[in-house]
Tab-separated table of C-alpha atoms in Angstrom:
chain	number	residue	atom	x	y	z
A	220	MET	CA	21.132	-35.639	91.517
A	221	ILE	CA	21.452	-36.449	95.143
A	222	ARG	CA	18.607	-34.651	96.828
A	223	ILE	CA	18.697	-35.879	100.420
A	224	VAL	CA	18.110	-32.718	102.394
A	225	ARG	CA	19.951	-32.867	105.674
A	226	PHE	CA	19.299	-29.748	107.706
A	227	LEU	CA	21.786	-28.466	110.219
A	228	VAL	CA	20.946	-25.999	112.956
A	229	VAL	CA	24.127	-24.307	114.062
A	230	LEU	CA	25.088	-21.259	116.080
A	231	PHE	CA	26.530	-18.514	113.949
A	232	ILE	CA	30.023	-17.677	115.107
A	233	PRO	CA	31.569	-14.479	113.780
A	234	PHE	CA	34.521	-14.909	111.540
A	235	LEU	CA	38.225	-14.389	111.680
A	236	MET	CA	40.720	-12.126	110.096
A	237	SER	CA	44.416	-12.333	109.475
A	238	SER	CA	47.510	-10.270	108.750
A	239	THR	CA	51.226	-10.782	108.453
A	240	SER	CA	54.206	-8.916	109.779
A	241	CYS	CA	57.908	-8.939	109.928
A	242	ASP	CA	60.700	-8.764	112.459
A	243	LYS	CA	60.529	-5.608	114.570
A	244	ASP	CA	64.128	-4.871	113.586
A	245	SER	CA	63.293	-4.937	109.883
A	246	GLU	CA	59.967	-3.132	110.013
A	247	SER	CA	58.734	-0.437	112.354
A	248	LEU	CA	55.554	-1.045	114.235
A	249	PRO	CA	52.672	1.301	113.375
A	250	GLU	CA	52.740	4.743	114.900
A	251	TRP	CA	49.065	4.517	115.838
A	252	GLU	CA	47.531	2.314	118.489
A	253	TRP	CA	44.347	0.347	118.029
A	254	ASP	CA	41.747	0.063	120.749
A	255	ASN	CA	42.115	-2.940	123.016
A	256	ASN	CA	39.834	-5.481	121.362
A	257	GLU	CA	40.992	-8.513	123.366
A	258	GLU	CA	37.548	-9.432	124.663
A	259	ASP	CA	35.948	-9.049	121.217
A	260	ASN	CA	38.791	-10.992	119.600
A	261	ASN	CA	37.978	-14.019	121.761
A	262	ASP	CA	34.773	-14.507	119.788
A	263	LYS	CA	36.194	-13.926	116.337
A	264	PRO	CA	36.702	-16.994	114.145
A	265	ARG	CA	40.175	-18.169	113.244
A	266	ILE	CA	39.998	-20.116	110.002
A	267	LEU	CA	42.601	-22.394	108.416
A	268	TRP	CA	42.405	-23.260	104.708
A	269	ILE	CA	43.164	-26.838	103.598
A	270	ASP	CA	44.064	-27.040	99.913
A	271	ALA	CA	43.170	-30.417	98.405
A	272	ALA	CA	46.241	-31.084	96.262
A	273	ALA	CA	48.886	-29.760	98.641
A	274	ASN	CA	47.579	-31.869	101.538
A	275	PHE	CA	46.457	-34.885	99.519
A	276	VAL	CA	49.392	-37.113	100.398
A	277	ASP	CA	48.260	-37.044	104.053
A	278	PHE	CA	44.495	-36.959	103.674
A	279	ALA	CA	43.494	-38.791	100.488
A	280	ASN	CA	43.401	-42.213	102.128
A	281	SER	CA	43.635	-41.652	105.886
A	282	LYS	CA	40.856	-40.590	108.231
A	283	GLU	CA	43.370	-40.929	111.045
A	284	ASN	CA	45.585	-38.239	109.514
A	285	ILE	CA	42.596	-35.949	109.075
A	286	LEU	CA	41.654	-36.257	112.748
A	287	ARG	CA	45.301	-35.881	113.791
A	288	ASP	CA	45.894	-32.638	111.885
A	289	LEU	CA	42.553	-31.107	112.784
A	290	GLN	CA	43.406	-31.751	116.431
A	291	ILE	CA	46.708	-29.924	115.905
A	292	ALA	CA	44.853	-27.023	114.262
A	293	LYS	CA	42.409	-26.870	117.166
A	294	ASP	CA	45.245	-26.909	119.700
A	295	ALA	CA	46.919	-24.041	117.831
A	296	GLY	CA	43.817	-21.917	118.337
A	297	PHE	CA	41.899	-22.257	115.072
A	298	THR	CA	38.130	-22.442	115.382
A	299	ALA	CA	37.297	-23.560	111.834
A	300	VAL	CA	38.749	-25.057	108.669
A	301	VAL	CA	37.908	-24.608	105.004
A	302	VAL	CA	38.244	-27.920	103.152
A	303	ASP	CA	38.859	-27.760	99.400
A	304	VAL	CA	36.516	-30.382	97.913
A	305	ARG	CA	36.608	-29.318	94.266
A	306	PRO	CA	40.241	-28.664	93.340
A	307	THR	CA	41.454	-27.120	90.107
A	308	THR	CA	40.798	-30.326	88.180
A	309	GLY	CA	37.080	-29.577	88.443
A	310	ASP	CA	36.371	-33.046	89.854
A	311	VAL	CA	35.121	-33.458	93.413
A	312	LEU	CA	35.750	-34.917	96.852
A	313	PHE	CA	32.131	-35.070	97.997
A	314	GLU	CA	29.086	-37.094	97.016
A	315	THR	CA	27.387	-35.925	93.816
A	316	ASP	CA	26.485	-37.416	90.472
A	317	VAL	CA	27.083	-34.151	88.605
A	318	VAL	CA	30.791	-34.761	88.042
A	319	GLU	CA	33.358	-37.482	88.618
A	320	GLN	CA	35.269	-38.086	91.831
A	321	VAL	CA	38.928	-37.105	92.114
A	322	LYS	CA	41.130	-40.092	91.311
A	323	TRP	CA	44.510	-38.409	91.718
A	324	LEU	CA	46.030	-34.979	92.283
A	325	GLY	CA	49.466	-33.574	91.607
A	326	ALA	CA	51.468	-32.483	94.640
A	327	TRP	CA	55.038	-31.426	95.411
A	328	LEU	CA	56.683	-34.286	97.268
A	329	GLU	CA	60.313	-34.942	98.175
A	330	GLN	CA	60.858	-36.613	94.805
A	331	GLY	CA	59.313	-33.669	92.940
A	332	TYR	CA	55.907	-33.004	91.425
A	333	SER	CA	54.127	-36.351	91.606
A	334	LYS	CA	50.751	-38.052	91.408
A	335	VAL	CA	48.979	-38.811	94.660
A	336	GLU	CA	46.268	-41.383	94.023
A	337	ARG	CA	43.075	-41.788	96.001
A	338	THR	CA	42.216	-45.430	96.551
A	339	ALA	CA	39.870	-44.963	99.510
A	340	THR	CA	36.126	-45.174	98.895
A	341	TRP	CA	34.900	-43.383	101.997
A	342	ASP	CA	33.483	-39.856	101.719
A	343	TYR	CA	36.363	-37.367	101.926
A	344	LEU	CA	34.276	-34.378	103.019
A	345	GLN	CA	32.296	-36.425	105.525
A	346	ALA	CA	35.536	-37.496	107.182
A	347	PHE	CA	36.385	-33.848	107.851
A	348	ILE	CA	32.874	-33.123	109.107
A	349	ASP	CA	33.045	-36.090	111.475
A	350	ALA	CA	36.452	-35.049	112.779
A	351	GLY	CA	35.288	-31.448	113.150
A	352	LYS	CA	32.252	-32.535	115.141
A	353	LYS	CA	34.409	-34.612	117.467
A	354	LEU	CA	36.788	-31.680	118.019
A	355	GLU	CA	34.123	-28.923	118.066
A	356	LEU	CA	35.767	-27.364	115.027
A	357	ASP	CA	33.587	-25.779	112.323
A	358	VAL	CA	34.011	-27.182	108.825
A	359	TYR	CA	33.401	-25.215	105.620
A	360	ALA	CA	33.586	-26.733	102.144
A	361	SER	CA	35.181	-24.842	99.262
A	362	ILE	CA	34.902	-25.387	95.520
A	363	ASN	CA	36.859	-23.967	92.595
A	364	THR	CA	33.697	-22.654	91.024
A	365	PHE	CA	34.236	-21.931	87.324
A	366	VAL	CA	37.122	-24.333	86.792
A	367	GLY	CA	36.452	-27.245	84.451
A	368	GLY	CA	39.826	-28.889	84.090
A	369	ASN	CA	43.532	-28.749	84.732
A	370	SER	CA	46.643	-29.432	82.708
A	371	SER	CA	50.033	-30.234	84.195
A	372	SER	CA	53.176	-32.208	83.483
A	373	LEU	CA	51.347	-35.208	84.954
A	374	GLY	CA	48.475	-35.078	82.480
A	375	GLU	CA	45.083	-33.529	81.810
A	376	GLN	CA	42.088	-33.830	84.122
A	377	GLY	CA	38.517	-32.645	84.294
A	378	ALA	CA	35.310	-32.494	82.322
A	379	LEU	CA	36.683	-30.083	79.721
A	380	PHE	CA	39.250	-32.679	78.647
A	381	ARG	CA	37.165	-35.863	78.789
A	382	ASP	CA	33.708	-34.666	77.709
A	383	SER	CA	33.610	-33.396	74.129
A	384	GLU	CA	30.071	-32.091	74.655
A	385	LYS	CA	31.454	-29.559	77.133
A	386	GLU	CA	34.167	-28.130	74.882
A	387	ASP	CA	31.924	-25.149	74.092
A	388	TRP	CA	31.876	-24.390	77.805
A	389	ALA	CA	35.587	-23.573	77.762
A	390	THR	CA	36.240	-19.858	78.059
A	391	LYS	CA	37.366	-18.052	74.900
A	392	LEU	CA	40.394	-15.834	75.403
A	393	LEU	CA	41.401	-12.675	73.554
A	394	THR	CA	44.998	-13.270	72.469
A	395	GLU	CA	47.505	-11.452	70.273
A	396	THR	CA	46.592	-13.865	67.477
A	397	GLY	CA	42.822	-13.723	67.866
A	398	ILE	CA	40.080	-15.269	70.004
A	399	LYS	CA	40.939	-18.804	71.087
A	400	SER	CA	39.575	-21.446	73.437
A	401	THR	CA	41.547	-21.884	76.637
A	402	LEU	CA	42.000	-25.500	75.503
A	403	GLU	CA	43.506	-24.305	72.234
A	404	VAL	CA	45.855	-21.868	73.925
A	405	GLY	CA	47.314	-24.704	75.931
A	406	GLY	CA	49.716	-24.285	78.786
A	407	THR	CA	49.482	-25.668	82.302
A	408	GLY	CA	47.132	-24.734	85.113
A	409	ALA	CA	43.395	-24.413	85.651
A	410	LYS	CA	41.127	-24.307	82.604
A	411	PHE	CA	38.043	-22.157	83.109
A	412	PHE	CA	34.475	-22.462	81.972
A	413	ASN	CA	32.711	-19.425	80.526
A	414	PRO	CA	30.777	-18.015	83.541
A	415	VAL	CA	28.262	-16.276	81.273
A	416	ARG	CA	26.761	-19.532	79.994
A	417	GLU	CA	23.508	-20.527	81.665
A	418	ASP	CA	24.241	-24.241	81.208
A	419	VAL	CA	27.566	-23.816	83.008
A	420	GLN	CA	25.840	-22.020	85.854
A	421	GLU	CA	23.173	-24.716	86.161
A	422	TYR	CA	25.928	-27.345	86.295
A	423	ILE	CA	27.464	-25.523	89.274
A	424	PHE	CA	24.088	-24.961	90.959
A	425	ASN	CA	23.325	-28.686	90.851
A	426	MET	CA	26.708	-29.426	92.405
A	427	LEU	CA	26.144	-26.845	95.150
A	428	GLU	CA	22.763	-28.337	96.035
A	429	ASP	CA	24.398	-31.695	96.699
A	430	LEU	CA	27.104	-30.023	98.759
A	431	ALA	CA	24.534	-28.079	100.785
A	432	ALA	CA	22.811	-31.331	101.751
A	433	TYR	CA	25.691	-32.422	104.009
A	434	ASP	CA	24.576	-32.601	107.621
A	435	GLY	CA	27.066	-30.936	109.937
A	436	LEU	CA	28.597	-28.612	107.355
A	437	LYS	CA	28.998	-25.053	108.650
A	438	GLY	CA	29.088	-23.352	105.275
A	439	ILE	CA	30.146	-23.214	101.639
A	440	ILE	CA	32.911	-20.951	100.325
A	441	LEU	CA	33.159	-20.350	96.576
A	442	ASP	CA	36.693	-19.884	95.281
A	443	ARG	CA	37.422	-18.790	91.699
A	444	GLY	CA	33.845	-17.553	91.332
A	445	ARG	CA	35.041	-15.292	88.557
A	446	PHE	CA	36.247	-14.948	84.980
A	447	ASP	CA	39.621	-16.424	84.084
A	448	GLY	CA	41.175	-12.999	83.550
A	449	ILE	CA	40.763	-9.703	81.757
A	450	ASP	CA	41.139	-11.602	78.469
A	451	SER	CA	38.038	-13.730	79.203
A	452	ASP	CA	35.381	-14.301	77.809
A	453	PHE	CA	35.133	-13.296	74.124
A	454	SER	CA	32.933	-16.056	72.736
A	455	ASP	CA	29.996	-15.373	70.405
A	456	TYR	CA	27.743	-16.433	73.274
A	457	THR	CA	29.110	-13.734	75.567
A	458	LYS	CA	29.050	-11.131	72.800
A	459	GLU	CA	25.325	-11.756	72.320
A	460	LYS	CA	24.655	-11.500	76.046
A	461	PHE	CA	26.613	-8.243	76.209
A	462	GLU	CA	24.585	-6.826	73.337
A	463	GLU	CA	21.385	-7.853	75.097
A	464	TYR	CA	22.619	-5.988	78.158
A	465	LEU	CA	23.397	-2.868	76.121
A	466	GLY	CA	20.201	-3.102	74.073
A	467	TYR	CA	21.986	-2.737	70.743
A	468	SER	CA	24.625	-4.423	68.575
A	469	VAL	CA	28.368	-3.871	68.859
A	470	GLU	CA	29.787	-3.778	65.354
A	471	ASN	CA	33.468	-3.524	66.235
A	472	PHE	CA	33.849	-6.543	68.531
A	473	PRO	CA	36.199	-7.201	70.192
A	474	GLU	CA	38.158	-4.037	69.271
A	475	GLY	CA	35.496	-1.754	70.703
A	476	VAL	CA	35.607	-3.635	73.988
A	477	MET	CA	39.193	-4.718	74.567
A	478	SER	CA	42.584	-5.048	72.972
A	479	PRO	CA	44.956	-7.865	73.938
A	480	ASP	CA	47.607	-5.452	75.169
A	481	ILE	CA	45.382	-3.975	77.911
A	482	LYS	CA	46.534	-5.027	81.372
A	483	ALA	CA	44.745	-4.479	84.670
A	484	GLY	CA	46.407	-1.829	86.800
A	485	ASN	CA	48.106	-0.248	83.795
A	486	LEU	CA	45.252	1.011	81.648
A	487	PRO	CA	45.969	3.226	78.631
A	488	SER	CA	44.881	6.855	78.719
A	489	THR	CA	42.387	6.168	75.925
A	490	LEU	CA	40.192	3.141	76.471
A	491	PRO	CA	38.057	1.282	73.892
A	492	GLU	CA	34.544	2.680	73.518
A	493	TYR	CA	32.759	-0.077	75.422
A	494	PHE	CA	35.503	-1.062	77.878
A	495	LYS	CA	33.880	0.330	81.028
A	496	LYS	CA	30.434	-1.003	80.094
A	497	TRP	CA	32.096	-4.377	79.454
A	498	LEU	CA	33.511	-4.371	82.999
A	499	GLU	CA	30.091	-3.424	84.307
A	500	PHE	CA	28.453	-6.267	82.365
A	501	ARG	CA	30.963	-8.837	83.639
A	502	ALA	CA	30.407	-7.697	87.235
A	503	LYS	CA	26.665	-8.143	86.704
A	504	VAL	CA	27.187	-11.687	85.387
A	505	ILE	CA	29.078	-12.722	88.525
A	506	HIS	CA	26.703	-10.829	90.834
A	507	ASP	CA	23.665	-12.531	89.345
A	508	PHE	CA	25.321	-15.936	89.482
A	509	PHE	CA	26.040	-15.559	93.201
A	510	ASP	CA	22.517	-14.304	93.844
A	511	LYS	CA	21.077	-17.454	92.259
A	512	ALA	CA	23.677	-19.725	93.875
A	513	ALA	CA	22.878	-18.405	97.337
A	514	ALA	CA	19.168	-19.003	96.747
A	515	ARG	CA	19.775	-22.585	95.597
A	516	VAL	CA	22.001	-23.342	98.600
A	517	LYS	CA	19.628	-21.766	101.112
A	518	ALA	CA	16.686	-23.683	99.627
A	519	VAL	CA	18.458	-26.894	100.666
A	520	ASN	CA	19.667	-25.613	104.035
A	521	PRO	CA	18.703	-22.087	105.115
A	522	ASP	CA	21.064	-22.287	108.105
A	523	LEU	CA	24.146	-22.849	105.972
A	524	SER	CA	26.638	-19.995	105.805
A	525	PHE	CA	27.221	-18.946	102.191
A	526	GLY	CA	30.404	-17.146	101.272
A	527	VAL	CA	33.242	-16.452	98.896
A	528	TYR	CA	37.015	-16.151	98.805
A	529	VAL	CA	38.427	-13.126	96.939
A	530	GLY	CA	41.755	-11.373	96.625
A	531	GLY	CA	41.966	-8.191	98.646
A	532	TRP	CA	43.369	-6.113	95.736
A	533	TYR	CA	40.029	-4.476	94.875
A	534	SER	CA	41.663	-1.692	92.844
A	535	THR	CA	42.497	-4.197	90.085
A	536	TYR	CA	39.974	-6.957	90.779
A	537	TYR	CA	37.860	-5.772	87.860
A	538	GLU	CA	40.339	-7.905	85.910
A	539	VAL	CA	38.337	-11.019	86.819
A	540	GLY	CA	34.872	-9.489	86.580
A	541	VAL	CA	34.183	-9.270	90.298
A	542	ASN	CA	32.808	-6.482	92.478
A	543	TRP	CA	32.958	-7.915	95.995
A	544	ALA	CA	32.057	-4.628	97.684
A	545	SER	CA	28.722	-3.550	99.089
A	546	PRO	CA	26.289	-2.085	96.549
A	547	ASN	CA	26.339	0.922	98.882
A	548	TYR	CA	30.007	1.492	98.115
A	549	ASP	CA	30.364	3.945	95.210
A	550	THR	CA	33.168	2.400	93.178
A	551	ALA	CA	33.158	5.102	90.490
A	552	SER	CA	33.817	7.852	93.021
A	553	GLU	CA	37.138	6.218	93.925
A	554	PHE	CA	38.016	4.494	90.647
A	555	PRO	CA	36.506	6.629	87.857
A	556	VAL	CA	39.091	5.473	85.310
A	557	TRP	CA	37.528	2.011	85.008
A	558	ALA	CA	34.220	2.028	86.913
A	559	THR	CA	30.914	3.359	85.561
A	560	PRO	CA	28.370	4.982	87.904
A	561	ASP	CA	26.338	1.750	87.675
A	562	TYR	CA	29.249	-0.544	88.554
A	563	LYS	CA	28.306	-0.285	92.232
A	564	LYS	CA	24.919	-1.883	91.534
A	565	TYR	CA	26.672	-5.201	91.066
A	566	GLY	CA	28.542	-5.291	94.342
A	567	TYR	CA	27.634	-8.659	95.822
A	568	ALA	CA	28.650	-8.308	99.494
A	569	ASP	CA	25.016	-8.116	100.593
A	570	ILE	CA	24.422	-11.596	99.123
A	571	MET	CA	27.146	-13.131	101.290
A	572	ASP	CA	27.190	-14.284	104.883
A	573	ILE	CA	30.989	-14.383	104.902
A	574	ILE	CA	33.772	-13.047	102.676
A	575	LEU	CA	37.316	-14.382	103.020
A	576	ILE	CA	39.846	-11.754	101.985
A	577	GLY	CA	43.214	-12.891	100.691
A	578	ALA	CA	45.458	-10.326	102.379
A	579	TYR	CA	48.455	-11.645	100.491
A	580	ALA	CA	51.091	-9.018	101.181
A	581	SER	CA	54.721	-9.920	101.862
A	582	PRO	CA	55.977	-10.832	105.355
A	583	THR	CA	57.607	-7.396	105.608
A	584	LYS	CA	54.282	-5.652	104.972
A	585	VAL	CA	52.097	-6.572	107.919
A	586	TYR	CA	50.942	-3.202	109.220
A	587	GLY	CA	49.375	-0.383	107.223
A	588	THR	CA	46.162	1.142	105.964
A	589	ASN	CA	46.344	0.554	102.212
A	590	GLU	CA	46.416	-2.356	99.795
A	591	TRP	CA	49.532	-4.532	99.740
A	592	THR	CA	49.841	-4.559	103.488
A	593	ILE	CA	48.117	-7.403	105.314
A	594	GLN	CA	46.337	-5.088	107.708
A	595	GLY	CA	45.503	-2.600	104.969
A	596	PHE	CA	43.890	-5.229	102.762
A	597	CYS	CA	41.594	-6.089	105.664
A	598	SER	CA	40.722	-2.557	106.750
A	599	GLN	CA	40.067	-1.535	103.133
A	600	ALA	CA	37.782	-4.552	102.713
A	601	MET	CA	35.816	-3.549	105.811
A	602	ARG	CA	35.398	-0.047	104.398
A	603	LYS	CA	34.113	-1.339	101.068
A	604	ILE	CA	31.901	-4.151	102.391
A	605	LYS	CA	30.232	-1.803	104.892
A	606	GLY	CA	28.966	-4.461	107.253
A	607	ASP	CA	27.021	-6.374	104.590
A	608	ALA	CA	28.968	-9.585	105.325
A	609	THR	CA	31.365	-10.959	107.916
A	610	VAL	CA	34.905	-10.152	106.746
A	611	ILE	CA	37.692	-12.625	107.481
A	612	GLY	CA	41.165	-11.752	106.239
A	613	GLY	CA	44.650	-13.142	106.365
A	614	PRO	CA	47.948	-14.083	104.754
A	615	ASP	CA	49.297	-16.772	102.467
A	616	VAL	CA	52.304	-17.821	104.531
A	617	GLY	CA	54.082	-19.973	101.958
A	618	ASN	CA	54.063	-18.353	98.531
A	619	GLY	CA	55.612	-15.266	96.966
A	620	ALA	CA	58.032	-13.472	99.277
A	621	TRP	CA	57.073	-15.906	102.046
A	622	ALA	CA	58.828	-18.675	100.148
A	623	THR	CA	62.175	-16.858	100.110
A	624	ALA	CA	62.273	-14.881	103.376
A	625	ASN	CA	64.241	-16.338	106.266
A	626	ASP	CA	62.414	-18.278	108.960
A	627	GLU	CA	62.799	-15.594	111.635
A	628	VAL	CA	61.115	-12.984	109.447
A	629	ILE	CA	58.330	-15.383	108.502
A	630	ASN	CA	57.708	-16.513	112.071
A	631	ASN	CA	57.518	-12.947	113.370
A	632	ALA	CA	55.218	-12.030	110.494
A	633	ILE	CA	52.836	-14.886	111.300
A	634	ILE	CA	52.746	-13.904	114.965
A	635	GLN	CA	52.077	-10.237	114.211
A	636	SER	CA	49.583	-10.979	111.436
A	637	VAL	CA	46.972	-12.360	113.803
A	638	GLY	CA	46.581	-9.179	115.826
A	639	ALA	CA	47.074	-6.875	112.848
A	640	VAL	CA	44.098	-8.507	111.160
A	641	MET	CA	41.824	-9.209	114.083
A	642	ASP	CA	42.008	-5.635	115.328
A	643	VAL	CA	40.530	-4.298	112.075
A	644	CYS	CA	38.107	-6.942	110.793
A	645	ASP	CA	35.845	-9.781	111.863
A	646	GLY	CA	38.241	-12.734	112.026
A	647	TYR	CA	41.509	-14.343	110.975
A	648	PHE	CA	42.211	-16.545	107.963
A	649	LEU	CA	45.436	-18.357	107.108
A	650	PHE	CA	46.420	-20.059	103.859
A	651	ASP	CA	47.432	-22.880	103.976
A	652	MET	CA	47.706	-25.793	106.423
A	653	ILE	CA	50.484	-27.313	104.315
A	654	HIS	CA	52.773	-24.347	104.976
A	655	LEU	CA	52.412	-24.697	108.736
A	656	LYS	CA	53.081	-28.419	108.456
A	657	LYS	CA	56.153	-28.174	106.228
A	658	LYS	CA	57.947	-25.753	108.539
A	659	ASN	CA	56.289	-26.990	111.739
A	660	GLN	CA	55.012	-23.491	112.489
A	661	TRP	CA	52.042	-24.549	114.616
A	662	GLU	CA	53.578	-23.068	117.759
A	663	VAL	CA	54.269	-19.838	115.879
A	664	VAL	CA	50.661	-19.272	114.849
A	665	LYS	CA	49.543	-20.438	118.307
A	666	GLU	CA	51.657	-17.681	119.838
A	667	GLY	CA	50.075	-15.126	117.528
A	668	ILE	CA	46.571	-16.270	118.417
A	669	SER	CA	47.347	-16.431	122.138
A	670	ASN	CA	48.645	-12.869	122.038
A	671	VAL	CA	45.283	-11.484	120.936
A	672	ILE	CA	42.767	-13.608	122.836
A	673	SER	CA	42.443	-13.972	126.577
A	674	THR	CA	43.071	-17.370	128.130
A	675	GLU	CA	40.480	-19.210	130.174
A	676	ASN	CA	42.039	-18.068	133.442
A	677	GLY	CA	42.210	-14.476	132.289
A	678	ASP	CA	46.007	-14.329	131.963
């Protein structure tokens, strides 16, 4: 393992939040008025996510392109970027001997879904850190935490596919035809490890220690720090750990825990005997992993900001075994159908320095107070996190309804999203740089940011 400890002393800058909105003619503005937070908004971070695969054609082999686009992001008003350095292949774009380097990624180009090869030998993450330092732009590194491989029309990648000794690490899914490895089920997309396994966790911890050693890095954001889905994980290993947690054996497994027809958000009136305890156990697994991960990162660099990306849809996020709320938030009082009284004990917000909230509502749902509005996702997250961590929220401006809405609606939604988010949480977050580049929407997001922060001359 690389163990060169490179400490960084940095000022902590609060973080940014985001929200999306639509044309005033197609959506009424909110009836309420928020307090004027212009002065406070000046100091709130504005964070842009940079997905590895989507942006690889520009960045894989060009430091010049990295500096160019980070300059554009800075000019648009962003104060930080999150750089994806462990994409869904499970391989990496930073220096470590835990796992192999990324050799190619699949991306949508003009000719269709194609391979983009990396031939450069310089350190990908370090290039972003260097550019960020030159531009006074904070740089966070993100990893796809419990992903061990990826399958696509271009081929199979990652440790799960090339290392037979790690096949047991693949999550076991509950399907209509029984319990099967994610590798056996097939299909395209990310292939998850089993988060319950201690050897899997140690593998990730070792990787994080190498990442934390980068001088000049502002922080680490863990993406996909979760189970694959509600159908994961049903291995013998996890069954034994669940029984240890209960203190007794479960004879009717998996029937007493889950059935393959159960879907998050549409639970049957009668649940399996151990279903709610199973959700509680899974939340504890992820909570304890993050607790240990934070300790390992901080042991390398105590000044590093440690955080996580999660979806803002808390009401169904039990599907992936995650309780991102504060342990002081009583989940069962609001969601008694699926949460036990002890579920709140495994809220992990107090472990985090920063939580990025995916406020991924449609461009016609910018304002509001509840889930599935951009603003509502953020305000609900603030209520549940209770000040335990800095909350940065914002939209995905290129997927879902954003991919089909007309440009005028999208542009207005981006502009309105900045204020809608920053008025209710700690900062603004936008996914992804590639969307701004493809439609050349830099001036649009710049207008949104300029509308909610004061200029240097006070205009």
